[in-house]
Amino acid sequence: MYDSSLRAQKSLILCEDGTHTLYSKEFDEPYHSTKDGALHETLEKYVKPTLHHQRAKDSLVILDICFGIGYDTLATIYYIKEQGLDTKLHIISPEFDEELVRSIGSFEYPSEFDSLRPIIESLSRDLYYSDEQFRIEILIGDARERILEIEQKVDIVYQDAFSPAHNPLLWTREWFGDIRSICNDDAILATYSTAAATRLGLYENGFEIYIHRAKLMRYSTIASLTPIEGEEFVDMELKKIRNTEAKSMRDGDYVE
Ligand SMILES: C[S@@+](CC[C@H](N)C(=O)[O-])C[C@H]1O[C@@H](n2cnc3c(N)ncnc32)[C@H](O)[C@@H]1O
C-alpha cells in the first residue's frame, strides 16, 4: 500500500500562506494543503470551528490524528493562548513516525509558534508535555492499534491523515467506529476530506455531516454527534438516494 522504507525521505515546502510543511515520499503527498497553507488550513479547518462548537466546556480532550509535525496540536495551543482562554486541554496524538517527532525541534515553524518553544522541545525529547493548562501525549505506533488503548472520552477529533487514496486504513468505516467508541456524546470531528466515502463512513457511525466554509479556503467537513448551528447541514439520506454508487471504505478492502 505504501513503502515504509521511504519514511525518512521528506522535503521542505513553502505554502502559499508563507508557512512551511513537508512532502512525504512514503505517501507521495504533502503534510498540508500548500494552497490553503499549513497554519491557515490548520486554524480554519480544525482549530477554530471545533473550539467554537465546544466553547461551553472548560476542559477538553482532543484526539489529533496524526501528529506529523504537530501543526494541529501547536496551533490549538497558540489559538487558546492568543484568545486568552483558560480552557484546559488534554491532547492525545498517535503517530508512527517517531524520527519525525524527534526532529521537530529544528523544524521551521511560523513565528506564531515562537512562544511554544518549550512545548516543542519537550515533545521532541519526551513525546510528552504538561503544565497547569495543557497536557500533550504523543502515542508512538500504529494509530489503528494505539486508539484501542485510549481510555479518555474525547470531545474533539482532528481527522488529518494523509488522503483516503494514499492512507485508506485511516478512513474506513471501522476506523471511524473506533473513533466513535471513545467519543463523548457531543463530540465534534473536523476533516479536510469532503469525499462521499468519508462522509458515509462517519454517518454510518452516528455522525451528522456539515460543510464548513472559511475565508480563502477550500470547504471542509465537520461531523457531529449532536446537532450544531452555524454550519451547512448535509442531508446524507438524500445523498444516498442521489448517489447509489457511493459507499464507505471498509477495512476488508485494504487488509490482506
Ligand atoms: C497528513 S500528515 C499529518 C499532519 C499533521 N496533522 C501536522 O499538522 O503536521 C499524516 C501523518 O500520519 C502519519 N501516519 C500515517 N499512517 C499512520 C498510522 N497508521 N499510524 C500512525 N501514524 C500514521 C504519518 O506519519 C504523518 O505524520
PDB file of C-alpha atoms and ligand atoms in Angstrom:
ATOM      1  CA  MET A   1       0.000   0.000   0.000  1.00  0.00           C
ATOM      2  CA  TYR A   2       2.792   2.372   0.971  1.00  0.00           C
ATOM      3  CA  ASP A   3       6.522   1.824   1.262  1.00  0.00           C
ATOM      4  CA  SER A   4       7.833   2.440   4.815  1.00  0.00           C
ATOM      5  CA  SER A   5      11.437   2.242   3.576  1.00  0.00           C
ATOM      6  CA  LEU A   6      10.767   5.717   2.139  1.00  0.00           C
ATOM      7  CA  ARG A   7       9.649   7.112   5.533  1.00  0.00           C
ATOM      8  CA  ALA A   8      12.797   9.158   6.122  1.00  0.00           C
ATOM      9  CA  GLN A   9      12.531  10.838   2.709  1.00  0.00           C
ATOM     10  CA  LYS A  10      10.856  14.204   3.098  1.00  0.00           C
ATOM     11  CA  SER A  11      11.382  17.638   1.652  1.00  0.00           C
ATOM     12  CA  LEU A  12      10.526  21.076   2.996  1.00  0.00           C
ATOM     13  CA  ILE A  13       7.876  23.056   1.078  1.00  0.00           C
ATOM     14  CA  LEU A  14       6.796  26.680   1.378  1.00  0.00           C
ATOM     15  CA  CYS A  15       2.987  27.069   1.392  1.00  0.00           C
ATOM     16  CA  GLU A  16       1.031  29.987  -0.036  1.00  0.00           C
ATOM     17  CA  ASP A  17       0.418  31.451   3.456  1.00  0.00           C
ATOM     18  CA  GLY A  18       4.197  31.716   3.968  1.00  0.00           C
ATOM     19  CA  THR A  19       4.412  28.785   6.408  1.00  0.00           C
ATOM     20  CA  HIS A  20       6.356  25.579   5.824  1.00  0.00           C
ATOM     21  CA  THR A  21       5.248  21.983   5.575  1.00  0.00           C
ATOM     22  CA  LEU A  22       6.842  18.732   4.421  1.00  0.00           C
ATOM     23  CA  TYR A  23       6.368  16.494   1.417  1.00  0.00           C
ATOM     24  CA  SER A  24       6.291  12.755   2.185  1.00  0.00           C
ATOM     25  CA  LYS A  25       7.890  10.444  -0.319  1.00  0.00           C
ATOM     26  CA  GLU A  26       6.343   7.466   1.530  1.00  0.00           C
ATOM     27  CA  PHE A  27       2.790   8.718   0.933  1.00  0.00           C
ATOM     28  CA  ASP A  28       3.641  10.815  -2.131  1.00  0.00           C
ATOM     29  CA  GLU A  29       1.785  13.735  -0.617  1.00  0.00           C
ATOM     30  CA  PRO A  30       2.364  16.994   1.286  1.00  0.00           C
ATOM     31  CA  TYR A  31       1.506  17.121   5.008  1.00  0.00           C
ATOM     32  CA  HIS A  32      -0.782  20.121   4.433  1.00  0.00           C
ATOM     33  CA  SER A  33      -2.537  21.805   1.555  1.00  0.00           C
ATOM     34  CA  THR A  34       0.166  24.018   0.075  1.00  0.00           C
ATOM     35  CA  LYS A  35      -2.543  26.242  -1.387  1.00  0.00           C
ATOM     36  CA  ASP A  36      -4.520  26.733   1.844  1.00  0.00           C
ATOM     37  CA  GLY A  37      -1.245  26.950   3.843  1.00  0.00           C
ATOM     38  CA  ALA A  38      -0.137  24.842   6.800  1.00  0.00           C
ATOM     39  CA  LEU A  39      -1.008  27.303   9.561  1.00  0.00           C
ATOM     40  CA  HIS A  40      -4.003  28.887   7.826  1.00  0.00           C
ATOM     41  CA  GLU A  41      -5.518  25.494   6.957  1.00  0.00           C
ATOM     42  CA  THR A  42      -4.994  24.154  10.478  1.00  0.00           C
ATOM     43  CA  LEU A  43      -6.566  27.158  12.174  1.00  0.00           C
ATOM     44  CA  GLU A  44      -9.529  27.480   9.798  1.00  0.00           C
ATOM     45  CA  LYS A  45     -10.438  23.833   9.156  1.00  0.00           C
ATOM     46  CA  TYR A  46      -9.632  22.320  12.545  1.00  0.00           C
ATOM     47  CA  VAL A  47      -8.943  24.626  15.470  1.00  0.00           C
ATOM     48  CA  LYS A  48     -11.440  27.480  15.165  1.00  0.00           C
ATOM     49  CA  PRO A  49     -14.612  25.553  14.224  1.00  0.00           C
ATOM     50  CA  THR A  50     -14.165  22.767  16.759  1.00  0.00           C
ATOM     51  CA  LEU A  51     -13.244  25.055  19.663  1.00  0.00           C
ATOM     52  CA  HIS A  52     -16.174  27.276  18.743  1.00  0.00           C
ATOM     53  CA  HIS A  53     -18.648  24.397  18.928  1.00  0.00           C
ATOM     54  CA  GLN A  54     -17.164  23.176  22.227  1.00  0.00           C
ATOM     55  CA  ARG A  55     -16.818  26.665  23.755  1.00  0.00           C
ATOM     56  CA  ALA A  56     -19.149  25.868  26.677  1.00  0.00           C
ATOM     57  CA  LYS A  57     -16.674  23.358  28.132  1.00  0.00           C
ATOM     58  CA  ASP A  58     -13.828  24.457  30.381  1.00  0.00           C
ATOM     59  CA  SER A  59     -11.759  21.363  29.724  1.00  0.00           C
ATOM     60  CA  LEU A  60     -11.428  19.392  26.504  1.00  0.00           C
ATOM     61  CA  VAL A  61      -9.880  16.149  25.345  1.00  0.00           C
ATOM     62  CA  ILE A  62      -8.659  16.341  21.739  1.00  0.00           C
ATOM     63  CA  LEU A  63      -7.670  13.399  19.545  1.00  0.00           C
ATOM     64  CA  ASP A  64      -5.199  14.620  16.898  1.00  0.00           C
ATOM     65  CA  ILE A  65      -4.911  12.095  14.026  1.00  0.00           C
ATOM     66  CA  CYS A  66      -1.948  12.054  13.387  1.00  0.00           C
ATOM     67  CA  PHE A  67       0.767  14.228  14.953  1.00  0.00           C
ATOM     68  CA  GLY A  68       3.089  14.671  11.913  1.00  0.00           C
ATOM     69  CA  ILE A  69       4.985  17.923  12.534  1.00  0.00           C
ATOM     70  CA  GLY A  70       2.354  18.912  15.065  1.00  0.00           C
ATOM     71  CA  TYR A  71       0.609  21.880  13.469  1.00  0.00           C
ATOM     72  CA  ASP A  72      -2.848  20.864  14.742  1.00  0.00           C
ATOM     73  CA  THR A  73      -1.675  20.449  18.323  1.00  0.00           C
ATOM     74  CA  LEU A  74       0.539  23.549  18.328  1.00  0.00           C
ATOM     75  CA  ALA A  75      -1.979  25.776  16.523  1.00  0.00           C
ATOM     76  CA  THR A  76      -4.641  24.780  19.065  1.00  0.00           C
ATOM     77  CA  ILE A  77      -2.445  25.909  21.948  1.00  0.00           C
ATOM     78  CA  TYR A  78      -1.386  29.045  20.052  1.00  0.00           C
ATOM     79  CA  TYR A  79      -5.068  29.947  19.451  1.00  0.00           C
ATOM     80  CA  ILE A  80      -6.164  29.273  23.036  1.00  0.00           C
ATOM     81  CA  LYS A  81      -3.334  31.500  24.327  1.00  0.00           C
ATOM     82  CA  GLU A  82      -3.937  34.200  21.708  1.00  0.00           C
ATOM     83  CA  GLN A  83      -7.633  34.344  22.621  1.00  0.00           C
ATOM     84  CA  GLY A  84      -6.776  34.498  26.333  1.00  0.00           C
ATOM     85  CA  LEU A  85      -8.901  31.394  27.051  1.00  0.00           C
ATOM     86  CA  ASP A  86      -8.293  29.358  30.176  1.00  0.00           C
ATOM     87  CA  THR A  87      -9.730  26.134  28.706  1.00  0.00           C
ATOM     88  CA  LYS A  88      -7.729  23.134  29.883  1.00  0.00           C
ATOM     89  CA  LEU A  89      -6.631  20.812  27.078  1.00  0.00           C
ATOM     90  CA  HIS A  90      -5.560  17.200  27.026  1.00  0.00           C
ATOM     91  CA  ILE A  91      -4.326  16.383  23.528  1.00  0.00           C
ATOM     92  CA  ILE A  92      -3.679  12.766  22.545  1.00  0.00           C
ATOM     93  CA  SER A  93      -1.960  12.189  19.226  1.00  0.00           C
ATOM     94  CA  PRO A  94      -0.908   8.879  17.642  1.00  0.00           C
ATOM     95  CA  GLU A  95       1.992   8.918  15.180  1.00  0.00           C
ATOM     96  CA  PHE A  96       4.125   6.060  13.831  1.00  0.00           C
ATOM     97  CA  ASP A  97       6.996   8.231  12.553  1.00  0.00           C
ATOM     98  CA  GLU A  98       8.994   8.664  15.767  1.00  0.00           C
ATOM     99  CA  GLU A  99      12.022  10.049  13.915  1.00  0.00           C
ATOM    100  CA  LEU A 100       9.878  12.893  12.601  1.00  0.00           C
ATOM    101  CA  VAL A 101       8.565  13.806  16.056  1.00  0.00           C
ATOM    102  CA  ARG A 102      12.106  13.674  17.459  1.00  0.00           C
ATOM    103  CA  SER A 103      13.175  16.165  14.753  1.00  0.00           C
ATOM    104  CA  ILE A 104      10.566  18.891  15.305  1.00  0.00           C
ATOM    105  CA  GLY A 105      12.962  20.933  17.463  1.00  0.00           C
ATOM    106  CA  SER A 106      14.692  22.031  14.255  1.00  0.00           C
ATOM    107  CA  PHE A 107      11.593  22.466  12.060  1.00  0.00           C
ATOM    108  CA  GLU A 108      10.993  25.962  10.597  1.00  0.00           C
ATOM    109  CA  TYR A 109       7.714  26.793  12.328  1.00  0.00           C
ATOM    110  CA  PRO A 110       5.928  30.137  11.826  1.00  0.00           C
ATOM    111  CA  SER A 111       6.710  32.966  14.274  1.00  0.00           C
ATOM    112  CA  GLU A 112       3.243  32.414  15.819  1.00  0.00           C
ATOM    113  CA  PHE A 113       4.755  29.339  17.487  1.00  0.00           C
ATOM    114  CA  ASP A 114       7.781  31.192  18.976  1.00  0.00           C
ATOM    115  CA  SER A 115       6.330  31.203  22.489  1.00  0.00           C
ATOM    116  CA  LEU A 116       5.634  27.453  22.183  1.00  0.00           C
ATOM    117  CA  ARG A 117       9.369  26.605  22.040  1.00  0.00           C
ATOM    118  CA  PRO A 118       9.423  24.878  25.460  1.00  0.00           C
ATOM    119  CA  ILE A 119       6.468  22.722  24.364  1.00  0.00           C
ATOM    120  CA  ILE A 120       8.121  21.819  21.052  1.00  0.00           C
ATOM    121  CA  GLU A 121      11.396  20.924  22.833  1.00  0.00           C
ATOM    122  CA  SER A 122       9.574  18.792  25.389  1.00  0.00           C
ATOM    123  CA  LEU A 123       7.551  16.923  22.763  1.00  0.00           C
ATOM    124  CA  SER A 124      10.591  16.140  20.643  1.00  0.00           C
ATOM    125  CA  ARG A 125      12.562  14.994  23.704  1.00  0.00           C
ATOM    126  CA  ASP A 126       9.910  13.224  25.819  1.00  0.00           C
ATOM    127  CA  LEU A 127       6.960  12.784  23.393  1.00  0.00           C
ATOM    128  CA  TYR A 128       5.036  14.458  26.230  1.00  0.00           C
ATOM    129  CA  TYR A 129       4.343  17.891  27.687  1.00  0.00           C
ATOM    130  CA  SER A 130       2.330  19.098  30.611  1.00  0.00           C
ATOM    131  CA  ASP A 131       1.737  22.282  32.582  1.00  0.00           C
ATOM    132  CA  GLU A 132      -1.264  23.613  34.520  1.00  0.00           C
ATOM    133  CA  GLN A 133      -3.344  24.165  31.378  1.00  0.00           C
ATOM    134  CA  PHE A 134      -2.038  21.822  28.696  1.00  0.00           C
ATOM    135  CA  ARG A 135      -1.201  18.146  28.595  1.00  0.00           C
ATOM    136  CA  ILE A 136       0.015  16.561  25.360  1.00  0.00           C
ATOM    137  CA  GLU A 137       0.724  12.873  24.808  1.00  0.00           C
ATOM    138  CA  ILE A 138       2.153  11.502  21.586  1.00  0.00           C
ATOM    139  CA  LEU A 139       1.398   7.799  21.196  1.00  0.00           C
ATOM    140  CA  ILE A 140       4.130   6.301  19.044  1.00  0.00           C
ATOM    141  CA  GLY A 141       2.913   3.428  16.903  1.00  0.00           C
ATOM    142  CA  ASP A 142       0.133   2.484  14.513  1.00  0.00           C
ATOM    143  CA  ALA A 143      -2.915   4.674  15.162  1.00  0.00           C
ATOM    144  CA  ARG A 144      -5.198   1.687  14.451  1.00  0.00           C
ATOM    145  CA  GLU A 145      -3.674  -0.126  17.418  1.00  0.00           C
ATOM    146  CA  ARG A 146      -2.930   2.785  19.745  1.00  0.00           C
ATOM    147  CA  ILE A 147      -6.506   4.118  19.571  1.00  0.00           C
ATOM    148  CA  LEU A 148      -7.743   0.916  21.236  1.00  0.00           C
ATOM    149  CA  GLU A 149      -5.701   1.800  24.355  1.00  0.00           C
ATOM    150  CA  ILE A 150      -7.187   5.271  24.835  1.00  0.00           C
ATOM    151  CA  GLU A 151      -9.334   5.371  27.970  1.00  0.00           C
ATOM    152  CA  GLN A 152     -10.315   9.045  27.975  1.00  0.00           C
ATOM    153  CA  LYS A 153     -13.533  10.206  26.306  1.00  0.00           C
ATOM    154  CA  VAL A 154     -12.815  12.653  23.515  1.00  0.00           C
ATOM    155  CA  ASP A 155     -14.582  15.990  22.781  1.00  0.00           C
ATOM    156  CA  ILE A 156     -12.812  16.949  19.554  1.00  0.00           C
ATOM    157  CA  VAL A 157     -11.238  14.872  16.785  1.00  0.00           C
ATOM    158  CA  TYR A 158      -8.866  16.259  14.167  1.00  0.00           C
ATOM    159  CA  GLN A 159      -9.040  13.694  11.340  1.00  0.00           C
ATOM    160  CA  ASP A 160      -5.940  14.896   9.462  1.00  0.00           C
ATOM    161  CA  ALA A 161      -4.419  11.735   7.987  1.00  0.00           C
ATOM    162  CA  PHE A 162      -2.915  11.517   4.520  1.00  0.00           C
ATOM    163  CA  SER A 163      -5.582  11.204   1.836  1.00  0.00           C
ATOM    164  CA  PRO A 164      -8.028   8.274   1.635  1.00  0.00           C
ATOM    165  CA  ALA A 165      -6.354   7.214  -1.631  1.00  0.00           C
ATOM    166  CA  HIS A 166      -2.893   7.039  -0.015  1.00  0.00           C
ATOM    167  CA  ASN A 167      -3.706   6.052   3.586  1.00  0.00           C
ATOM    168  CA  PRO A 168      -7.054   4.190   3.334  1.00  0.00           C
ATOM    169  CA  LEU A 169      -6.964   2.401   6.691  1.00  0.00           C
ATOM    170  CA  LEU A 170      -7.341   5.728   8.482  1.00  0.00           C
ATOM    171  CA  TRP A 171     -10.587   6.454   6.597  1.00  0.00           C
ATOM    172  CA  THR A 172     -12.639   3.266   6.825  1.00  0.00           C
ATOM    173  CA  ARG A 173     -15.992   2.713   8.500  1.00  0.00           C
ATOM    174  CA  GLU A 174     -14.235   0.515  11.087  1.00  0.00           C
ATOM    175  CA  TRP A 175     -11.678   3.246  11.864  1.00  0.00           C
ATOM    176  CA  PHE A 176     -14.459   5.788  12.373  1.00  0.00           C
ATOM    177  CA  GLY A 177     -16.186   3.197  14.561  1.00  0.00           C
ATOM    178  CA  ASP A 178     -13.095   3.011  16.787  1.00  0.00           C
ATOM    179  CA  ILE A 179     -13.052   6.807  16.970  1.00  0.00           C
ATOM    180  CA  ARG A 180     -16.771   6.880  17.802  1.00  0.00           C
ATOM    181  CA  SER A 181     -16.323   4.412  20.624  1.00  0.00           C
ATOM    182  CA  ILE A 182     -14.025   6.814  22.535  1.00  0.00           C
ATOM    183  CA  CYS A 183     -16.093   9.945  21.818  1.00  0.00           C
ATOM    184  CA  ASN A 184     -18.296  11.825  24.250  1.00  0.00           C
ATOM    185  CA  ASP A 185     -21.901  12.027  23.013  1.00  0.00           C
ATOM    186  CA  ASP A 186     -21.435  15.664  21.940  1.00  0.00           C
ATOM    187  CA  ALA A 187     -18.067  15.148  20.226  1.00  0.00           C
ATOM    188  CA  ILE A 188     -17.200  17.019  17.051  1.00  0.00           C
ATOM    189  CA  LEU A 189     -14.835  15.916  14.302  1.00  0.00           C
ATOM    190  CA  ALA A 190     -13.138  18.078  11.668  1.00  0.00           C
ATOM    191  CA  THR A 191     -11.518  16.873   8.478  1.00  0.00           C
ATOM    192  CA  TYR A 192     -10.294  18.344   5.225  1.00  0.00           C
ATOM    193  CA  SER A 193     -11.838  15.413   3.326  1.00  0.00           C
ATOM    194  CA  THR A 194     -15.136  16.124   1.583  1.00  0.00           C
ATOM    195  CA  ALA A 195     -15.313  12.745  -0.163  1.00  0.00           C
ATOM    196  CA  ALA A 196     -18.657  10.920  -0.154  1.00  0.00           C
ATOM    197  CA  ALA A 197     -16.922   7.773   1.180  1.00  0.00           C
ATOM    198  CA  THR A 198     -15.507   9.686   4.173  1.00  0.00           C
ATOM    199  CA  ARG A 199     -18.840  11.280   4.967  1.00  0.00           C
ATOM    200  CA  LEU A 200     -20.665   7.941   4.663  1.00  0.00           C
ATOM    201  CA  GLY A 201     -18.154   6.237   6.975  1.00  0.00           C
ATOM    202  CA  LEU A 202     -18.810   8.911   9.597  1.00  0.00           C
ATOM    203  CA  TYR A 203     -22.573   8.952   9.050  1.00  0.00           C
ATOM    204  CA  GLU A 204     -22.786   5.172   9.418  1.00  0.00           C
ATOM    205  CA  ASN A 205     -21.215   5.634  12.859  1.00  0.00           C
ATOM    206  CA  GLY A 206     -23.820   8.130  14.019  1.00  0.00           C
ATOM    207  CA  PHE A 207     -22.221  11.434  12.995  1.00  0.00           C
ATOM    208  CA  GLU A 208     -24.303  14.113  11.273  1.00  0.00           C
ATOM    209  CA  ILE A 209     -22.422  15.800   8.455  1.00  0.00           C
ATOM    210  CA  TYR A 210     -21.901  19.520   7.818  1.00  0.00           C
ATOM    211  CA  ILE A 211     -19.995  21.596   5.282  1.00  0.00           C
ATOM    212  CA  HIS A 212     -17.619  24.093   6.876  1.00  0.00           C
ATOM    213  CA  ARG A 213     -16.707  27.206   4.872  1.00  0.00           C
ATOM    214  CA  ALA A 214     -13.979  29.673   5.801  1.00  0.00           C
ATOM    215  CA  LYS A 215     -12.375  32.636   4.049  1.00  0.00           C
ATOM    216  CA  LEU A 216      -9.693  31.927   1.416  1.00  0.00           C
ATOM    217  CA  MET A 217     -10.113  28.213   1.926  1.00  0.00           C
ATOM    218  CA  ARG A 218     -11.485  25.172   0.200  1.00  0.00           C
ATOM    219  CA  TYR A 219     -14.570  23.990   2.098  1.00  0.00           C
ATOM    220  CA  SER A 220     -14.139  21.097   4.546  1.00  0.00           C
ATOM    221  CA  THR A 221     -16.219  18.688   6.659  1.00  0.00           C
ATOM    222  CA  ILE A 222     -17.450  18.928  10.229  1.00  0.00           C
ATOM    223  CA  ALA A 223     -19.108  15.835  11.706  1.00  0.00           C
ATOM    224  CA  SER A 224     -21.026  15.999  14.946  1.00  0.00           C
ATOM    225  CA  LEU A 225     -22.789  13.501  17.174  1.00  0.00           C
ATOM    226  CA  THR A 226     -25.328  16.156  18.220  1.00  0.00           C
ATOM    227  CA  PRO A 227     -26.994  18.812  16.016  1.00  0.00           C
ATOM    228  CA  ILE A 228     -24.955  22.021  15.677  1.00  0.00           C
ATOM    229  CA  GLU A 229     -25.740  25.503  14.381  1.00  0.00           C
ATOM    230  CA  GLY A 230     -23.774  27.760  12.085  1.00  0.00           C
ATOM    231  CA  GLU A 231     -22.595  25.054   9.649  1.00  0.00           C
ATOM    232  CA  GLU A 232     -24.279  23.868   6.444  1.00  0.00           C
ATOM    233  CA  PHE A 233     -26.164  20.601   7.112  1.00  0.00           C
ATOM    234  CA  VAL A 234     -25.717  17.792   4.580  1.00  0.00           C
ATOM    235  CA  ASP A 235     -28.742  15.512   4.212  1.00  0.00           C
ATOM    236  CA  MET A 236     -26.958  12.169   3.936  1.00  0.00           C
ATOM    237  CA  GLU A 237     -30.168  10.179   3.333  1.00  0.00           C
ATOM    238  CA  LEU A 238     -30.829  12.360   0.290  1.00  0.00           C
ATOM    239  CA  LYS A 239     -27.193  11.987  -0.829  1.00  0.00           C
ATOM    240  CA  LYS A 240     -27.563   8.209  -0.613  1.00  0.00           C
ATOM    241  CA  ILE A 241     -30.692   8.305  -2.790  1.00  0.00           C
ATOM    242  CA  ARG A 242     -28.996  10.564  -5.332  1.00  0.00           C
ATOM    243  CA  ASN A 243     -25.724   8.632  -5.419  1.00  0.00           C
ATOM    244  CA  THR A 244     -26.496   4.928  -5.033  1.00  0.00           C
ATOM    245  CA  GLU A 245     -22.946   4.002  -6.082  1.00  0.00           C
ATOM    246  CA  ALA A 246     -21.297   5.781  -3.137  1.00  0.00           C
ATOM    247  CA  LYS A 247     -20.179   3.633  -0.218  1.00  0.00           C
ATOM    248  CA  SER A 248     -17.948   3.959   2.804  1.00  0.00           C
ATOM    249  CA  MET A 249     -14.450   2.494   2.728  1.00  0.00           C
ATOM    250  CA  ARG A 250     -14.096  -0.864   4.542  1.00  0.00           C
ATOM    251  CA  ASP A 251     -11.097  -2.464   6.248  1.00  0.00           C
ATOM    252  CA  GLY A 252     -11.683  -5.679   4.280  1.00  0.00           C
ATOM    253  CA  ASP A 253     -10.906  -3.907   1.004  1.00  0.00           C
ATOM    254  CA  TYR A 254      -7.406  -2.972   2.225  1.00  0.00           C
ATOM    255  CA  VAL A 255      -6.274  -5.620   4.707  1.00  0.00           C
ATOM    256  CA  GLU A 256      -4.923  -8.872   3.275  1.00  0.00           C
TER     257      GLU A 256
HETATM  258  C1  LIG B   1      -1.100  14.484   6.826  1.00  0.00           C
HETATM  259  S1  LIG B   1       0.124  14.040   7.995  1.00  0.00           S
HETATM  260  C2  LIG B   1      -0.456  14.797   9.494  1.00  0.00           C
HETATM  261  C3  LIG B   1      -0.154  16.240   9.549  1.00  0.00           C
HETATM  262  C4  LIG B   1      -0.230  16.750  10.950  1.00  0.00           C
HETATM  263  N1  LIG B   1      -1.593  16.873  11.403  1.00  0.00           N
HETATM  264  C5  LIG B   1       0.517  18.051  11.057  1.00  0.00           C
HETATM  265  O1  LIG B   1      -0.090  19.062  11.367  1.00  0.00           O
HETATM  266  O2  LIG B   1       1.717  18.049  10.815  1.00  0.00           O
HETATM  267  C6  LIG B   1      -0.282  12.359   8.346  1.00  0.00           C
HETATM  268  C7  LIG B   1       0.584  11.731   9.427  1.00  0.00           C
HETATM  269  O3  LIG B   1       0.053  10.440   9.681  1.00  0.00           O
HETATM  270  C8  LIG B   1       1.124   9.563   9.997  1.00  0.00           C
HETATM  271  N2  LIG B   1       0.585   8.215   9.796  1.00  0.00           N
HETATM  272  C9  LIG B   1       0.153   7.638   8.655  1.00  0.00           C
HETATM  273  N3  LIG B   1      -0.388   6.428   8.885  1.00  0.00           N
HETATM  274  C10 LIG B   1      -0.301   6.227  10.228  1.00  0.00           C
HETATM  275  C11 LIG B   1      -0.681   5.164  11.090  1.00  0.00           C
HETATM  276  N4  LIG B   1      -1.282   4.061  10.608  1.00  0.00           N
HETATM  277  N5  LIG B   1      -0.444   5.292  12.410  1.00  0.00           N
HETATM  278  C12 LIG B   1       0.166   6.392  12.908  1.00  0.00           C
HETATM  279  N6  LIG B   1       0.564   7.450  12.138  1.00  0.00           N
HETATM  280  C13 LIG B   1       0.327   7.364  10.817  1.00  0.00           C
HETATM  281  C14 LIG B   1       2.217   9.978   9.049  1.00  0.00           C
HETATM  282  O4  LIG B   1       3.480   9.569   9.518  1.00  0.00           O
HETATM  283  C15 LIG B   1       2.040  11.507   9.044  1.00  0.00           C
HETATM  284  O5  LIG B   1       2.863  12.097  10.011  1.00  0.00           O
END
